[in-house]
C-alpha cells in the first residue's frame, strides 16, 4: 500500500514515522513545499533571540536521515498543486528542477497546516515567524541595521509575544500592535494585564485596540493616526487553515473554515485523511468543531492517522487548548475556556482567583503566581484555568489539564496528593488551594463577588471593608473602603452594619475569607472580593488601558 503525505512538519512527519513503525512494508512518500522537514518551528523565536545558538539544532531531521532510519521517501521543495480524488493521484511541482509530474496513492494524508491570516501591506520588509526561511530573513534584517533596528510586531498572541521578547533580547526596539483590547486574547483582561506591564517594563511599546491602516513611504500608519517607522515588520496577526488543496479536491470544510474530519482523521472524501493546524478539532467543553492550532495536537493527530492506516485506530480525544508562553520574566498558561468565552456562550460559571507562592514561602526564591479557575456551578466541573507567574506555572496548568481530562471536579482538586518539598511546593499546593476554595463556594461556606462586579454592588449600597493592615491600606486601597484589620474585626463589630451587604477584601483573598467567616457567624450578610486587592488592581489596570486606547 502506498501512502502519500502532503506536509513534512509536525503532523505530516508524525504520521509518516508512526506508520513506518507500524508497517515495515508500506510505501510512504512525503511532499514538502519548503526546503526543510521536521524542524522545530516552536524553537524559531528563540534562535532569533540567541537562546538557541546553533541553527542546526532546529533541524531535527533531514530527508537523508529519515530515509536511513525509516525508509521514507521525503521530497523537499515539492509542492502539491492538485488532487484527483477519483484517480487517486496528486499533481506535484518539483521546484528544484522546474518540472511537473503526477504521483499515485492508495491513501492520502493532508498535513499542510495553516497560513498567515492577512498579509501586512507591502512597503517595509515583512516576515512571519513560522519557517526556517523566516528566521534566516529576520537574522539578515537585524544584521543589516547593525544593532540599531526598530521592529513592529503585529499581533499580541503567543507567537507575537515570543517574537517581541526575542527581538528585544537582540537589542531591537519593538512596538507591539494588537487589534483587540488586550494582548493574549485567550486570557481574560485581569490575567493579561500583568503581562502587558511586563512588556512595558522591558521597553516594549504596546498599542492595543488598534490595527495597521497603511504603509506609506516607509512608515506605518495605524488606525488611530499614529505613525511608526520600523525597519521591518513581524506579522504575527494569526493564521487560518490552508485548505486550498482540500477545497479543490472536494473535501468538506467545517464551519470554522478548517478541514472537517471524523474522530479518526477521515475527511468526507474516501482515502483522504487530514491532521494538523488546518484541521478542525472537537472542543472538549462544547463538543463542537473548533480550530485549535497547537503543536502537541498536530503531532498526536498525525500519529492517530497513521494508526488508522495501519488498522489500529483510536478516536482522538477532544481538545482542551492547553498552552503556555514566556514573556520575559513571566509565564502565562491556560487550559479550557476563558470567562469571556463562557459569557459569549451564555454558559453559567463560577470564578475563583488565588495568588499563591510557587513553593513554600519560607524557602528562598518563592514566586507569587496568579491563578484563575472557572467552574460549572451545577456539577462542579472545571471549565478552564489561567495562570500567570514565574516558576511552577507549567506544572500547575498541567495538573489542571489532567484533572479536566480525567473528570476530576474543582472541589476534587483539594484531594489530589501532589509531590511536596519546600523547594518545589507547599503542603497545601496551589492546586489543592483551588480545590479548597471551590469546595467552600460549592457548599456555601463563603460567597464571593468579582472585581468587575464590585462597582455595581457598591452602587447598590454595600459597604466595603479592607481587612488588611493599616500600612497596606495606606499604600493603596480601593476607593470608598473602610479599613478594619482582620485581627481587630471581632472587637470592632459595631462598625460593621447588619442591615446591608458587606464586602470584605484583603490582598489576595485569604484573609478576606477569614473575615467573611467571622462576620457571617456574627449575623452579617457578607461576601469576599474574589482574589482580593491584587485581582481588583489588575482588572482596573486592564479596564483603564482599554479606555485609554479608545
Coordinates of C-alpha atoms in Angstrom, one line a residue:
X1 CA 0.0 0.0 0.0
X2 CA 1.2 3.5 -0.9
X3 CA 0.6 6.5 1.3
X4 CA 1.3 10.0 0.1
X5 CA 1.6 12.7 2.8
X6 CA 1.4 16.4 1.9
X7 CA 3.3 18.4 4.5
X8 CA 6.6 17.5 6.3
X9 CA 6.5 19.2 9.6
X10 CA 4.6 18.2 12.8
X11 CA 1.5 16.3 11.8
X12 CA 3.0 15.0 8.5
X13 CA 6.2 13.6 9.9
X14 CA 4.4 12.2 12.9
X15 CA 2.1 10.3 10.5
X16 CA 5.0 9.1 8.4
X17 CA 7.3 7.8 11.1
X18 CA 4.4 6.2 13.1
X19 CA 3.2 4.5 10.0
X20 CA 6.6 3.1 9.3
X21 CA 6.9 1.8 12.9
X22 CA 3.6 0.0 12.5
X23 CA 4.1 -1.2 8.9
X24 CA 7.6 -2.0 7.6
X25 CA 6.2 -2.8 4.1
X26 CA 4.3 0.4 3.5
X27 CA 5.4 2.7 0.7
X28 CA 5.5 6.2 2.2
X29 CA 6.1 9.4 0.2
X30 CA 6.2 12.8 1.8
X31 CA 6.0 16.0 -0.3
X32 CA 7.1 19.2 1.5
X33 CA 6.9 22.5 -0.4
X34 CA 9.6 24.1 1.7
X35 CA 13.3 23.3 1.8
X36 CA 13.2 21.7 5.3
X37 CA 11.3 18.9 7.1
X38 CA 10.7 18.0 10.7
X39 CA 12.1 21.3 12.0
X40 CA 11.5 22.7 15.5
X41 CA 9.2 25.6 14.5
X42 CA 8.3 26.3 18.1
X43 CA 12.0 27.0 18.7
X44 CA 12.4 29.5 15.9
X45 CA 11.9 32.7 18.0
X46 CA 14.5 31.5 20.5
X47 CA 17.1 31.2 17.8
X48 CA 16.4 34.8 16.8
X49 CA 16.8 35.8 20.4
X50 CA 20.1 33.8 20.9
X51 CA 18.8 31.3 23.5
X52 CA 19.3 28.6 20.8
X53 CA 22.7 29.4 19.3
X54 CA 23.2 26.5 16.8
X55 CA 20.9 26.8 13.8
X56 CA 21.3 23.1 13.0
X57 CA 19.6 22.3 16.4
X58 CA 16.3 23.4 14.8
X59 CA 16.6 20.9 12.0
X60 CA 15.6 17.7 13.8
X61 CA 15.7 15.5 10.7
X62 CA 16.7 15.7 7.0
X63 CA 15.4 13.7 4.1
X64 CA 18.6 11.6 4.2
X65 CA 18.2 10.8 7.9
X66 CA 14.6 9.9 7.5
X67 CA 15.4 7.7 4.6
X68 CA 18.1 5.9 6.6
X69 CA 16.1 5.3 9.7
X70 CA 12.6 5.0 8.4
X71 CA 12.9 4.3 4.7
X72 CA 10.8 7.3 3.9
X73 CA 10.8 8.9 0.5
X74 CA 10.8 12.6 1.6
X75 CA 11.0 15.2 -1.2
X76 CA 11.5 18.8 -0.1
X77 CA 10.7 21.7 -2.4
X78 CA 8.0 19.6 -4.0
X79 CA 4.6 21.4 -3.9
X80 CA 1.4 19.5 -4.5
X81 CA -0.8 21.7 -6.6
X82 CA -3.7 19.4 -7.3
X83 CA -5.5 16.3 -6.2
X84 CA -7.5 13.9 -8.4
X85 CA -9.5 12.1 -5.8
X86 CA -11.2 9.8 -8.3
X87 CA -8.0 8.6 -9.9
X88 CA -6.1 8.8 -6.6
X89 CA -3.3 10.9 -8.0
X90 CA -1.7 14.2 -7.0
X91 CA -0.1 16.7 -9.3
X92 CA 3.3 17.9 -8.0
X93 CA 5.7 20.7 -8.9
X94 CA 9.4 20.0 -8.4
X95 CA 10.7 23.5 -7.6
X96 CA 14.3 22.5 -7.9
X97 CA 14.1 21.1 -11.4
X98 CA 11.1 23.1 -12.6
X99 CA 9.1 20.1 -13.7
X100 CA 5.6 18.9 -13.0
X101 CA 4.6 15.3 -12.6
X102 CA 1.9 13.1 -11.1
X103 CA 2.1 10.6 -8.2
X104 CA -0.4 7.9 -7.4
X105 CA -1.6 7.0 -3.9
X106 CA -3.7 4.4 -2.2
X107 CA -4.2 6.8 0.8
X108 CA -3.5 10.5 1.0
X109 CA -2.8 12.5 4.2
X110 CA -3.3 16.3 4.2
X111 CA -1.0 17.9 6.7
X112 CA -0.4 21.3 5.1
X113 CA -1.1 23.3 8.3
X114 CA -2.0 26.9 8.3
X115 CA -1.0 30.2 6.6
X116 CA -0.8 33.8 7.8
X117 CA -4.3 35.3 8.2
X118 CA -3.8 38.6 6.3
X119 CA -0.8 39.9 4.6
X120 CA 0.5 43.2 6.1
X121 CA 0.6 45.8 3.4
X122 CA 3.8 45.8 1.4
X123 CA 6.4 48.6 1.5
X124 CA 8.6 47.5 4.5
X125 CA 10.3 44.1 4.8
X126 CA 7.8 41.8 6.4
X127 CA 8.1 38.2 7.6
X128 CA 6.1 35.8 9.6
X129 CA 7.8 33.6 12.2
X130 CA 6.8 30.2 11.0
X131 CA 9.6 28.7 9.0
X132 CA 13.4 28.4 8.9
X133 CA 13.4 30.8 5.9
X134 CA 11.6 33.4 8.1
X135 CA 14.3 33.1 10.7
X136 CA 17.1 33.5 8.2
X137 CA 15.4 36.6 6.7
X138 CA 14.9 38.2 10.2
X139 CA 18.6 37.5 11.0
X140 CA 19.6 39.3 7.9
X141 CA 17.3 42.2 8.6
X142 CA 18.7 42.7 12.1
X143 CA 22.3 42.4 10.9
X144 CA 21.6 44.9 8.1
X145 CA 21.0 47.8 10.5
X146 CA 23.9 46.9 12.7
X147 CA 22.3 46.6 16.1
X148 CA 20.0 49.7 15.9
X149 CA 17.0 48.1 14.4
X150 CA 13.4 49.1 15.2
X151 CA 10.7 46.5 14.6
X152 CA 6.9 46.4 14.5
X153 CA 5.3 43.2 15.7
X154 CA 1.7 42.9 14.5
X155 CA -0.4 40.6 16.8
X156 CA -0.2 40.0 20.5
X157 CA -0.8 36.3 20.6
X158 CA 1.6 33.5 21.6
X159 CA 3.9 33.9 18.5
X160 CA 3.8 37.7 18.7
X161 CA 4.9 37.7 22.3
X162 CA 7.6 35.2 21.7
X163 CA 8.8 37.4 18.7
X164 CA 8.7 40.5 20.9
X165 CA 10.8 39.1 23.7
X166 CA 13.4 37.6 21.4
X167 CA 13.8 40.7 19.3
X168 CA 14.3 42.8 22.4
X169 CA 17.0 40.3 23.6
X170 CA 18.7 41.0 20.3
X171 CA 18.7 44.8 21.0
X172 CA 15.8 45.6 18.7
X173 CA 13.5 48.4 19.7
X174 CA 10.0 46.9 19.4
X175 CA 6.5 48.2 19.2
X176 CA 3.6 45.7 19.5
X177 CA 0.3 46.4 17.9
X178 CA -2.7 44.4 18.9
X179 CA -6.1 44.8 17.3
X180 CA -8.0 43.6 20.4
X181 CA -8.3 45.5 23.7
X182 CA -5.6 43.3 25.4
X183 CA -2.8 41.1 24.5
X184 CA -3.2 37.3 24.6
X185 CA -6.8 37.1 23.6
X186 CA -7.4 33.7 25.1
X187 CA -6.7 35.2 28.5
X188 CA -9.1 37.4 30.5
X189 CA -8.2 41.0 30.9
X190 CA -7.2 40.9 34.6
X191 CA -4.9 38.0 33.8
X192 CA -3.3 39.6 30.7
X193 CA -2.7 43.0 32.5
X194 CA 0.5 41.8 34.3
X195 CA 1.9 40.5 31.0
X196 CA 1.3 43.9 29.3
X197 CA 3.0 45.6 32.3
X198 CA 6.0 43.2 31.9
X199 CA 6.3 44.1 28.2
X200 CA 6.4 47.8 29.1
X201 CA 8.9 47.2 31.9
X202 CA 11.2 45.8 29.3
X203 CA 10.9 48.8 27.0
X204 CA 8.3 47.5 24.5
X205 CA 5.8 50.0 23.1
X206 CA 2.4 48.3 23.4
X207 CA -0.5 49.6 21.4
X208 CA -3.9 47.8 21.9
X209 CA -7.3 48.3 20.3
X210 CA -5.6 49.4 17.1
X211 CA -4.5 47.9 13.8
X212 CA -2.3 48.8 10.8
X213 CA -4.1 51.1 8.4
X214 CA -1.5 51.6 5.7
X215 CA 2.2 51.7 4.9
X216 CA 3.2 54.9 3.2
X217 CA 6.7 55.9 2.1
X218 CA 8.5 53.5 4.5
X219 CA 6.3 54.4 7.5
X220 CA 3.4 52.6 9.1
X221 CA 0.2 54.5 9.8
X222 CA -2.1 53.0 12.5
X223 CA -5.9 53.3 12.5
X224 CA -5.6 55.9 15.3
X225 CA -3.4 58.1 13.2
X226 CA -0.1 57.3 14.9
X227 CA 2.8 56.9 12.5
X228 CA 5.7 54.4 13.1
X229 CA 8.9 53.9 11.2
X230 CA 10.1 50.4 11.7
X231 CA 13.0 48.8 9.8
X232 CA 11.0 45.6 9.4
X233 CA 7.7 44.0 10.5
X234 CA 6.9 40.7 12.0
X235 CA 3.4 39.5 11.0
X236 CA 2.0 37.6 13.9
X237 CA -1.6 38.5 13.4
X238 CA -2.7 34.9 13.4
X239 CA -3.2 32.0 11.0
X240 CA -6.0 30.4 9.0
X241 CA -6.2 26.8 7.8
X242 CA -4.5 26.2 4.5
X243 CA -7.4 24.5 2.7
X244 CA -7.0 25.4 -0.9
X245 CA -6.0 21.8 -1.9
X246 CA -8.7 20.2 0.2
X247 CA -11.4 22.5 -1.2
X248 CA -10.3 21.9 -4.8
X249 CA -10.4 18.1 -4.2
X250 CA -14.0 18.3 -2.9
X251 CA -13.1 17.8 0.7
X252 CA -15.8 19.1 3.0
X253 CA -14.8 22.1 5.2
X254 CA -16.3 22.8 8.5
X255 CA -18.0 26.0 9.8
X256 CA -14.7 27.2 11.3
X257 CA -13.0 27.1 7.9
X258 CA -10.8 24.1 8.7
X259 CA -10.9 20.7 7.1
X260 CA -13.8 18.6 8.6
X261 CA -12.7 15.2 9.9
X262 CA -14.2 12.5 12.0
X263 CA -12.7 11.3 15.3
X264 CA -10.1 9.3 13.4
X265 CA -9.0 11.9 10.9
X266 CA -11.0 10.8 7.9
X267 CA -12.3 13.5 5.6
X268 CA -15.5 13.4 3.5
X269 CA -13.6 12.0 0.5
X270 CA -12.6 8.3 0.6
X271 CA -8.9 7.6 1.1
X272 CA -8.1 11.2 2.1
X273 CA -7.2 11.8 5.7
X274 CA -6.1 15.0 7.4
X275 CA -4.3 16.2 10.5
X276 CA -2.6 19.3 11.9
X277 CA -3.3 23.0 12.2
X278 CA -5.5 23.1 9.1
X279 CA -8.0 20.6 10.5
X280 CA -10.9 21.1 12.9
X281 CA -10.7 19.6 16.3
X282 CA -13.5 18.7 18.7
X283 CA -13.7 21.2 21.6
X284 CA -13.7 19.4 25.0
X285 CA -16.3 21.7 26.5
X286 CA -18.7 22.4 23.7
X287 CA -18.1 19.1 21.9
X288 CA -18.4 21.2 18.7
X289 CA -15.8 21.6 15.9
X290 CA -13.2 24.3 16.6
X291 CA -9.8 25.4 15.4
X292 CA -7.0 24.7 17.9
X293 CA -3.5 25.2 16.5
X294 CA -1.2 23.5 18.9
X295 CA 1.9 21.5 18.1
X296 CA 1.1 18.8 20.6
X297 CA -2.3 18.2 18.9
X298 CA -0.8 18.2 15.5
X299 CA 1.7 15.5 16.4
X300 CA -0.9 13.5 18.3
X301 CA -3.4 13.6 15.4
X302 CA -0.7 12.8 12.8
X303 CA 0.1 9.7 14.9
X304 CA -3.6 8.8 15.0
X305 CA -4.0 9.0 11.2
X306 CA -1.1 6.5 11.0
X307 CA -2.8 4.2 13.5
X308 CA -5.9 4.2 11.3
X309 CA -4.0 3.4 8.1
X310 CA -2.3 0.5 10.0
X311 CA -5.6 -0.8 11.3
X312 CA -5.1 0.2 14.9
X313 CA -7.4 3.2 15.1
X314 CA -8.5 5.0 18.2
X315 CA -10.6 8.1 18.4
X316 CA -8.9 11.4 19.0
X317 CA -9.7 12.9 22.4
X318 CA -11.4 16.3 22.4
X319 CA -9.1 19.3 22.6
X320 CA -8.6 21.4 25.7
X321 CA -6.4 24.0 24.1
X322 CA -3.7 23.8 26.8
X323 CA -1.0 26.4 26.1
X324 CA 1.9 28.2 27.7
X325 CA 4.1 31.2 26.8
X326 CA 7.0 33.0 28.4
X327 CA 7.0 36.8 28.4
X328 CA 10.4 38.0 29.8
X329 CA 10.3 37.0 33.5
X330 CA 6.6 36.0 33.5
X331 CA 5.0 32.8 32.3
X332 CA 1.4 32.6 31.2
X333 CA -0.5 29.3 30.7
X334 CA -4.2 28.4 30.0
X335 CA -6.4 25.4 29.5
X336 CA -10.1 25.2 28.6
X337 CA -12.3 28.2 28.2
X338 CA -11.9 31.8 29.4
X339 CA -14.5 33.8 31.2
X340 CA -15.0 35.8 28.0
X341 CA -15.8 32.6 26.1
X342 CA -18.2 31.4 28.7
X343 CA -20.0 34.8 28.8
X344 CA -20.4 34.8 25.0
X345 CA -21.7 31.3 25.0
X346 CA -24.1 32.2 27.9
X347 CA -22.8 29.3 29.9
X348 CA -23.1 29.6 33.7
X349 CA -19.8 29.7 35.6
X350 CA -18.2 30.3 38.9
X351 CA -14.9 32.2 39.2
X352 CA -12.0 31.6 41.6
X353 CA -8.9 33.8 41.8
X354 CA -5.9 32.9 44.0
X355 CA -2.4 34.2 44.3
X356 CA -0.3 31.5 45.9
X357 CA 3.5 31.2 46.1
X358 CA 5.2 28.8 43.8
X359 CA 6.7 26.9 46.7
X360 CA 6.9 27.2 50.5
X361 CA 7.3 30.9 51.3
X362 CA 10.0 30.3 53.9
X363 CA 12.2 28.6 51.4
X364 CA 14.2 31.1 49.3
X365 CA 13.1 32.0 45.8
X366 CA 9.4 31.6 46.1
X367 CA 7.5 33.5 43.4
X368 CA 3.9 34.6 43.5
X369 CA 1.5 33.4 40.8
X370 CA -2.0 34.4 39.9
X371 CA -4.5 31.6 39.1
X372 CA -8.0 31.9 37.7
X373 CA -10.2 28.8 37.8
X374 CA -13.6 28.6 36.0
X375 CA -16.1 26.1 37.4
X376 CA -19.5 24.9 36.4
X377 CA -21.8 25.9 39.3
X378 CA -24.1 23.0 38.7
X379 CA -21.8 19.9 38.6
X380 CA -18.5 21.5 39.8
X381 CA -16.7 20.6 36.6
X382 CA -13.6 22.5 35.7
X383 CA -14.3 24.7 32.6
X384 CA -10.9 26.4 32.3
X385 CA -7.9 27.9 34.1
X386 CA -5.4 30.6 33.5
X387 CA -2.1 31.1 35.4
X388 CA 0.4 33.9 35.3
X389 CA 3.6 33.9 37.4
X390 CA 7.2 32.5 37.3
X391 CA 8.4 29.1 38.3
X392 CA 5.8 26.4 38.8
X393 CA 3.2 27.7 36.4
X394 CA 3.8 24.9 33.9
X395 CA 3.3 22.0 36.3
X396 CA 0.1 23.6 37.8
X397 CA -1.6 24.1 34.5
X398 CA -0.6 20.5 33.5
X399 CA -2.2 19.1 36.7
X400 CA -5.4 21.0 36.0
X401 CA -5.4 19.8 32.3
X402 CA -5.0 16.2 33.6
X403 CA -7.8 16.8 36.1
X404 CA -10.1 18.0 33.3
X405 CA -9.2 15.1 31.1
X406 CA -9.9 12.7 34.0
X407 CA -13.2 14.3 35.0
X408 CA -11.9 15.4 38.4
X409 CA -14.1 18.2 39.8
X410 CA -12.9 21.6 41.0
X411 CA -13.5 20.5 44.6
X412 CA -11.7 17.3 43.9
X413 CA -8.5 19.2 43.3
X414 CA -8.3 19.5 47.1
X415 CA -7.9 15.8 47.4
X416 CA -5.0 15.3 44.9
X417 CA -1.9 14.0 46.6
X418 CA 0.9 16.0 44.9
X419 CA 4.6 15.9 45.5
X420 CA 5.8 18.2 48.2
X421 CA 9.1 19.5 49.5
X422 CA 9.7 23.2 50.4
X423 CA 11.7 24.0 47.3
X424 CA 9.0 22.5 45.0
X425 CA 5.7 23.4 46.5
X426 CA 3.7 23.8 49.7
X427 CA 2.0 21.3 52.0
X428 CA -1.2 22.9 50.6
X429 CA -0.2 23.0 46.9
X430 CA -1.7 25.9 44.8
X431 CA -3.8 23.3 43.0
X432 CA -5.1 22.0 46.4
X433 CA -5.9 25.5 47.4
X434 CA -8.1 26.0 44.3
X435 CA -10.0 22.9 45.4
X436 CA -10.5 24.2 49.0
X437 CA -11.9 27.5 47.6
X438 CA -14.1 25.6 45.1
X439 CA -15.4 23.4 47.9
X440 CA -16.2 26.3 50.2
X441 CA -18.1 28.1 47.4
X442 CA -20.0 25.0 46.4
X443 CA -21.0 24.3 50.0
X444 CA -22.0 27.9 50.6
X445 CA -19.4 28.3 53.3
X446 CA -18.4 31.5 51.7
X447 CA -19.7 33.8 48.9
X448 CA -17.7 35.9 46.5
X449 CA -18.0 38.9 44.3
X450 CA -15.8 39.5 41.3
X451 CA -13.6 42.6 40.6
X452 CA -15.8 43.6 37.6
X453 CA -18.9 43.4 39.7
X454 CA -17.7 45.5 42.6
X455 CA -18.8 48.9 41.3
X456 CA -22.4 47.8 40.9
X457 CA -22.5 46.1 44.3
X458 CA -21.2 49.3 46.0
X459 CA -23.6 51.4 44.0
X460 CA -26.4 49.3 45.4
X461 CA -25.4 50.3 48.9
X462 CA -22.9 47.7 50.1
X463 CA -20.1 48.6 52.5
X464 CA -16.6 47.8 51.5
X465 CA -14.2 46.7 54.3
X466 CA -10.5 46.4 53.8
X467 CA -9.2 43.9 56.3
X468 CA -5.5 44.4 55.6
X469 CA -3.2 46.2 57.9
X470 CA -3.3 50.0 58.1
X471 CA 0.1 50.1 56.3
X472 CA -1.2 48.0 53.4
X473 CA -4.4 50.1 53.2
X474 CA -2.4 53.3 53.2
X475 CA -0.1 52.0 50.4
X476 CA -3.0 51.5 48.0
X477 CA -6.7 50.9 48.7
X478 CA -10.0 50.6 46.8
X479 CA -11.8 53.9 46.8
X480 CA -14.5 54.1 49.4
X481 CA -13.2 51.2 51.5
X482 CA -13.1 51.3 55.4
X483 CA -10.0 49.8 57.0
X484 CA -10.7 47.3 59.8
X485 CA -7.8 44.8 60.1
X486 CA -9.0 41.2 60.3
X487 CA -7.3 40.8 63.7
X488 CA -9.4 43.7 65.1
X489 CA -12.6 42.6 63.5
X490 CA -14.3 40.9 66.5
X491 CA -13.6 43.9 68.7
X492 CA -14.9 46.4 66.1
X493 CA -18.1 44.6 65.1
X494 CA -20.1 47.6 65.9
X495 CA -18.6 49.4 62.9
X496 CA -19.9 46.8 60.6
X497 CA -23.7 47.2 59.7
X498 CA -26.0 44.3 60.0
X499 CA -28.7 45.7 57.7
X500 CA -26.9 45.8 54.4
X501 CA -24.4 43.8 52.4
X502 CA -20.8 43.9 53.5
X503 CA -17.9 43.2 51.0
X504 CA -14.6 42.3 52.6
X505 CA -11.3 42.2 50.9
X506 CA -7.6 41.7 51.7
X507 CA -4.6 41.5 49.4
X508 CA -5.2 38.1 47.7
X509 CA -8.4 36.7 49.2
X510 CA -7.3 34.5 52.1
X511 CA -7.7 37.0 55.0
X512 CA -10.9 38.1 53.3
X513 CA -12.2 34.6 53.6
X514 CA -11.4 34.6 57.4
X515 CA -13.1 37.9 57.8
X516 CA -16.1 36.7 55.9
X517 CA -16.4 33.7 58.2
X518 CA -16.1 35.9 61.3
X519 CA -18.8 38.3 60.2
X520 CA -21.2 35.8 58.8
X521 CA -21.2 34.0 62.2
X522 CA -22.0 37.3 63.8
X523 CA -25.1 37.9 61.8
X524 CA -23.6 40.0 58.9
X525 CA -24.5 39.5 55.3
X526 CA -21.1 39.3 53.8
X527 CA -19.2 38.4 50.6
X528 CA -15.5 38.2 49.9
X529 CA -13.9 40.1 47.0
X530 CA -12.5 37.2 45.0
X531 CA -8.7 37.4 44.6
X532 CA -8.6 40.5 46.8
X533 CA -6.9 43.8 46.0
X534 CA -4.4 42.2 43.7
X535 CA -7.0 40.9 41.3
X536 CA -9.0 44.1 41.5
X537 CA -5.9 46.2 40.7
X538 CA -5.1 44.0 37.7
X539 CA -8.6 44.3 36.4
X540 CA -8.7 48.0 36.9
X541 CA -5.4 48.3 35.1
X542 CA -6.8 46.4 32.2
X543 CA -10.0 48.4 32.2
X544 CA -8.1 51.7 32.3
X545 CA -5.9 50.5 29.4
X546 CA -8.9 49.8 27.3
X547 CA -10.4 53.2 28.0
X548 CA -7.1 54.9 27.2
X549 CA -6.9 53.0 23.9
X550 CA -10.4 54.0 22.9

